Amino acid sequence: VQLQASGGGLVQTGDSLRLSCTASGFTFDNYAMGWFRQAPGKAREAISCISSGDNDIYIASSVRGRFTTSRDNAKNTVYLQMNRLNPEDTAEYFCAADQRSACPFTSYSGNYFVDYWGQGTLVTVSS
């Protein structure tokens, strides 16, 4: 199983980035896909979730209106479109897969329990 995230980088305030996460080794269509982020010294935060059927989408209130998520099951890929970035968005971003029926991902004592985690991609937003 592999979740390969890409698309991070150094940008300026107001810029946009699109993160991609390509999956392999499991039946992508059957899994809800999520994006999380973790800034230095802060807890991991669930940013988005898109259900396996593409009919249930969750965007965290902290980024709602600026971030969107989508998936292409033919490409086994989930995307996070990030617009109007600001320095508070600086973090390592992770994708995850879980065979759940609905969104969002819920933390239990600060931990998220998912089936698979991808490696992170770093997003740095300069002011």
mmCIF file of C-alpha atoms in Angstrom:
data_model
loop_
_atom_site.group_PDB
_atom_site.id
_atom_site.type_symbol
_atom_site.label_atom_id
_atom_site.label_comp_id
_atom_site.label_asym_id
_atom_site.label_seq_id
_atom_site.Cartn_x
_atom_site.Cartn_y
_atom_site.Cartn_z
ATOM 1 C CA VAL A 1 0.000 0.000 0.000
ATOM 2 C CA GLN A 2 1.281 3.425 -0.908
ATOM 3 C CA LEU A 3 -0.087 6.942 -0.767
ATOM 4 C CA GLN A 4 2.195 9.310 -2.638
ATOM 5 C CA ALA A 5 1.521 12.982 -1.911
ATOM 6 C CA SER A 6 2.961 15.759 -4.020
ATOM 7 C CA GLY A 7 2.472 19.399 -4.883
ATOM 8 C CA GLY A 8 3.783 21.148 -1.806
ATOM 9 C CA GLY A 9 6.245 23.984 -1.938
ATOM 10 C CA LEU A 10 7.116 27.530 -0.958
ATOM 11 C CA VAL A 11 4.572 30.137 -1.992
ATOM 12 C CA GLN A 12 3.586 33.666 -1.072
ATOM 13 C CA THR A 13 0.488 34.862 0.715
ATOM 14 C CA GLY A 14 -2.469 34.825 -1.632
ATOM 15 C CA ASP A 15 -1.050 32.140 -3.910
ATOM 16 C CA SER A 16 -2.667 28.811 -4.744
ATOM 17 C CA LEU A 17 -1.404 25.249 -4.680
ATOM 18 C CA ARG A 18 -2.922 21.925 -5.627
ATOM 19 C CA LEU A 19 -1.835 18.886 -3.704
ATOM 20 C CA SER A 20 -2.206 15.429 -5.206
ATOM 21 C CA CYS A 21 -2.165 12.046 -3.540
ATOM 22 C CA THR A 22 -1.952 8.942 -5.692
ATOM 23 C CA ALA A 23 -2.805 5.604 -4.168
ATOM 24 C CA SER A 24 -1.749 2.073 -4.964
ATOM 25 C CA GLY A 25 -2.074 -1.334 -3.382
ATOM 26 C CA PHE A 26 -5.732 -1.144 -2.401
ATOM 27 C CA THR A 27 -9.120 -0.598 -4.038
ATOM 28 C CA PHE A 28 -9.162 3.177 -4.089
ATOM 29 C CA ASP A 29 -12.854 3.398 -5.036
ATOM 30 C CA ASN A 30 -13.876 1.788 -1.735
ATOM 31 C CA TYR A 31 -12.082 4.253 0.515
ATOM 32 C CA ALA A 32 -12.855 7.684 1.830
ATOM 33 C CA MET A 33 -9.867 9.962 1.330
ATOM 34 C CA GLY A 34 -8.760 12.728 3.596
ATOM 35 C CA TRP A 35 -6.203 15.477 3.888
ATOM 36 C CA PHE A 36 -4.646 16.432 7.199
ATOM 37 C CA ARG A 37 -2.050 18.948 8.187
ATOM 38 C CA GLN A 38 0.330 19.392 11.057
ATOM 39 C CA ALA A 39 2.203 22.555 11.815
ATOM 40 C CA PRO A 40 5.299 22.526 14.048
ATOM 41 C CA GLY A 41 4.284 22.201 17.675
ATOM 42 C CA LYS A 42 0.615 21.774 16.856
ATOM 43 C CA ALA A 43 -1.756 18.840 16.741
ATOM 44 C CA ARG A 44 -2.650 17.158 13.497
ATOM 45 C CA GLU A 45 -5.759 18.724 11.982
ATOM 46 C CA ALA A 46 -8.243 17.093 9.629
ATOM 47 C CA ILE A 47 -8.676 19.418 6.665
ATOM 48 C CA SER A 48 -10.905 17.536 4.273
ATOM 49 C CA CYS A 49 -12.665 14.292 3.590
ATOM 50 C CA ILE A 50 -14.307 12.955 0.469
ATOM 51 C CA SER A 51 -16.299 9.755 0.625
ATOM 52 C CA SER A 52 -15.790 6.780 -1.619
ATOM 53 C CA GLY A 53 -18.919 7.625 -3.552
ATOM 54 C CA ASP A 54 -17.920 11.256 -3.935
ATOM 55 C CA ASN A 55 -21.248 12.314 -2.433
ATOM 56 C CA ASP A 56 -20.054 13.316 1.033
ATOM 57 C CA ILE A 57 -17.465 16.054 1.303
ATOM 58 C CA TYR A 58 -16.203 17.739 4.436
ATOM 59 C CA ILE A 59 -14.003 20.812 4.617
ATOM 60 C CA ALA A 60 -12.741 22.065 7.964
ATOM 61 C CA SER A 61 -14.099 25.419 9.046
ATOM 62 C CA SER A 62 -10.546 26.784 9.275
ATOM 63 C CA VAL A 63 -10.131 26.508 5.496
ATOM 64 C CA ARG A 64 -13.707 26.450 4.217
ATOM 65 C CA GLY A 65 -14.199 28.794 1.307
ATOM 66 C CA ARG A 66 -10.532 28.566 0.333
ATOM 67 C CA PHE A 67 -9.821 24.834 0.071
ATOM 68 C CA THR A 68 -11.680 22.207 -1.915
ATOM 69 C CA THR A 69 -11.133 18.512 -2.399
ATOM 70 C CA SER A 70 -11.912 16.165 -5.255
ATOM 71 C CA ARG A 71 -11.014 12.712 -6.419
ATOM 72 C CA ASP A 72 -10.455 10.931 -9.703
ATOM 73 C CA ASN A 73 -11.090 7.239 -9.171
ATOM 74 C CA ALA A 74 -9.787 6.421 -12.645
ATOM 75 C CA LYS A 75 -6.411 7.827 -11.589
ATOM 76 C CA ASN A 76 -6.552 6.631 -7.959
ATOM 77 C CA THR A 77 -5.873 10.210 -6.975
ATOM 78 C CA VAL A 78 -7.322 12.693 -4.499
ATOM 79 C CA TYR A 79 -6.666 16.415 -4.731
ATOM 80 C CA LEU A 80 -6.616 19.344 -2.362
ATOM 81 C CA GLN A 81 -6.985 22.689 -4.076
ATOM 82 C CA MET A 82 -5.751 25.443 -1.790
ATOM 83 C CA ASN A 83 -6.498 29.054 -2.663
ATOM 84 C CA ARG A 84 -5.691 32.365 -0.966
ATOM 85 C CA LEU A 85 -2.990 30.756 1.124
ATOM 86 C CA ASN A 86 -1.713 32.559 4.192
ATOM 87 C CA PRO A 87 1.143 31.892 6.632
ATOM 88 C CA GLU A 88 -1.233 30.072 9.007
ATOM 89 C CA ASP A 89 -1.552 27.374 6.332
ATOM 90 C CA THR A 90 2.131 26.518 6.669
ATOM 91 C CA ALA A 91 2.307 22.853 7.660
ATOM 92 C CA GLU A 92 3.100 19.386 6.492
ATOM 93 C CA TYR A 93 0.121 17.998 4.649
ATOM 94 C CA PHE A 94 -0.751 14.307 4.717
ATOM 95 C CA CYS A 95 -3.284 12.272 2.818
ATOM 96 C CA ALA A 96 -5.044 9.287 4.306
ATOM 97 C CA ALA A 97 -7.409 6.534 3.277
ATOM 98 C CA ASP A 98 -10.067 4.855 5.342
ATOM 99 C CA GLN A 99 -12.771 2.369 4.466
ATOM 100 C CA ARG A 100 -15.522 4.343 6.151
ATOM 101 C CA SER A 101 -19.010 5.131 5.015
ATOM 102 C CA ALA A 102 -19.073 8.843 5.634
ATOM 103 C CA CYS A 103 -17.054 11.938 6.425
ATOM 104 C CA PRO A 104 -15.546 13.604 8.405
ATOM 105 C CA PHE A 105 -12.610 11.955 10.121
ATOM 106 C CA THR A 106 -12.959 12.257 13.862
ATOM 107 C CA SER A 107 -10.150 12.517 16.355
ATOM 108 C CA TYR A 108 -10.084 10.502 19.559
ATOM 109 C CA SER A 109 -7.956 12.110 22.221
ATOM 110 C CA GLY A 110 -6.138 13.967 19.465
ATOM 111 C CA ASN A 111 -5.514 10.899 17.338
ATOM 112 C CA TYR A 112 -7.027 10.011 13.999
ATOM 113 C CA PHE A 113 -7.428 6.342 13.251
ATOM 114 C CA VAL A 114 -7.323 5.612 9.541
ATOM 115 C CA ASP A 115 -6.412 2.584 7.516
ATOM 116 C CA TYR A 116 -3.512 4.139 5.614
ATOM 117 C CA TRP A 117 -1.387 7.258 5.924
ATOM 118 C CA GLY A 118 0.692 8.804 3.184
ATOM 119 C CA GLN A 119 3.965 10.605 3.625
ATOM 120 C CA GLY A 120 3.707 14.358 4.034
ATOM 121 C CA THR A 121 4.292 17.160 1.604
ATOM 122 C CA LEU A 122 5.458 20.458 3.025
ATOM 123 C CA VAL A 123 3.617 23.677 2.323
ATOM 124 C CA THR A 124 5.296 26.910 3.360
ATOM 125 C CA VAL A 125 3.531 30.229 2.904
ATOM 126 C CA SER A 126 5.607 33.350 3.255
ATOM 127 C CA SER A 127 4.135 36.685 4.276
#
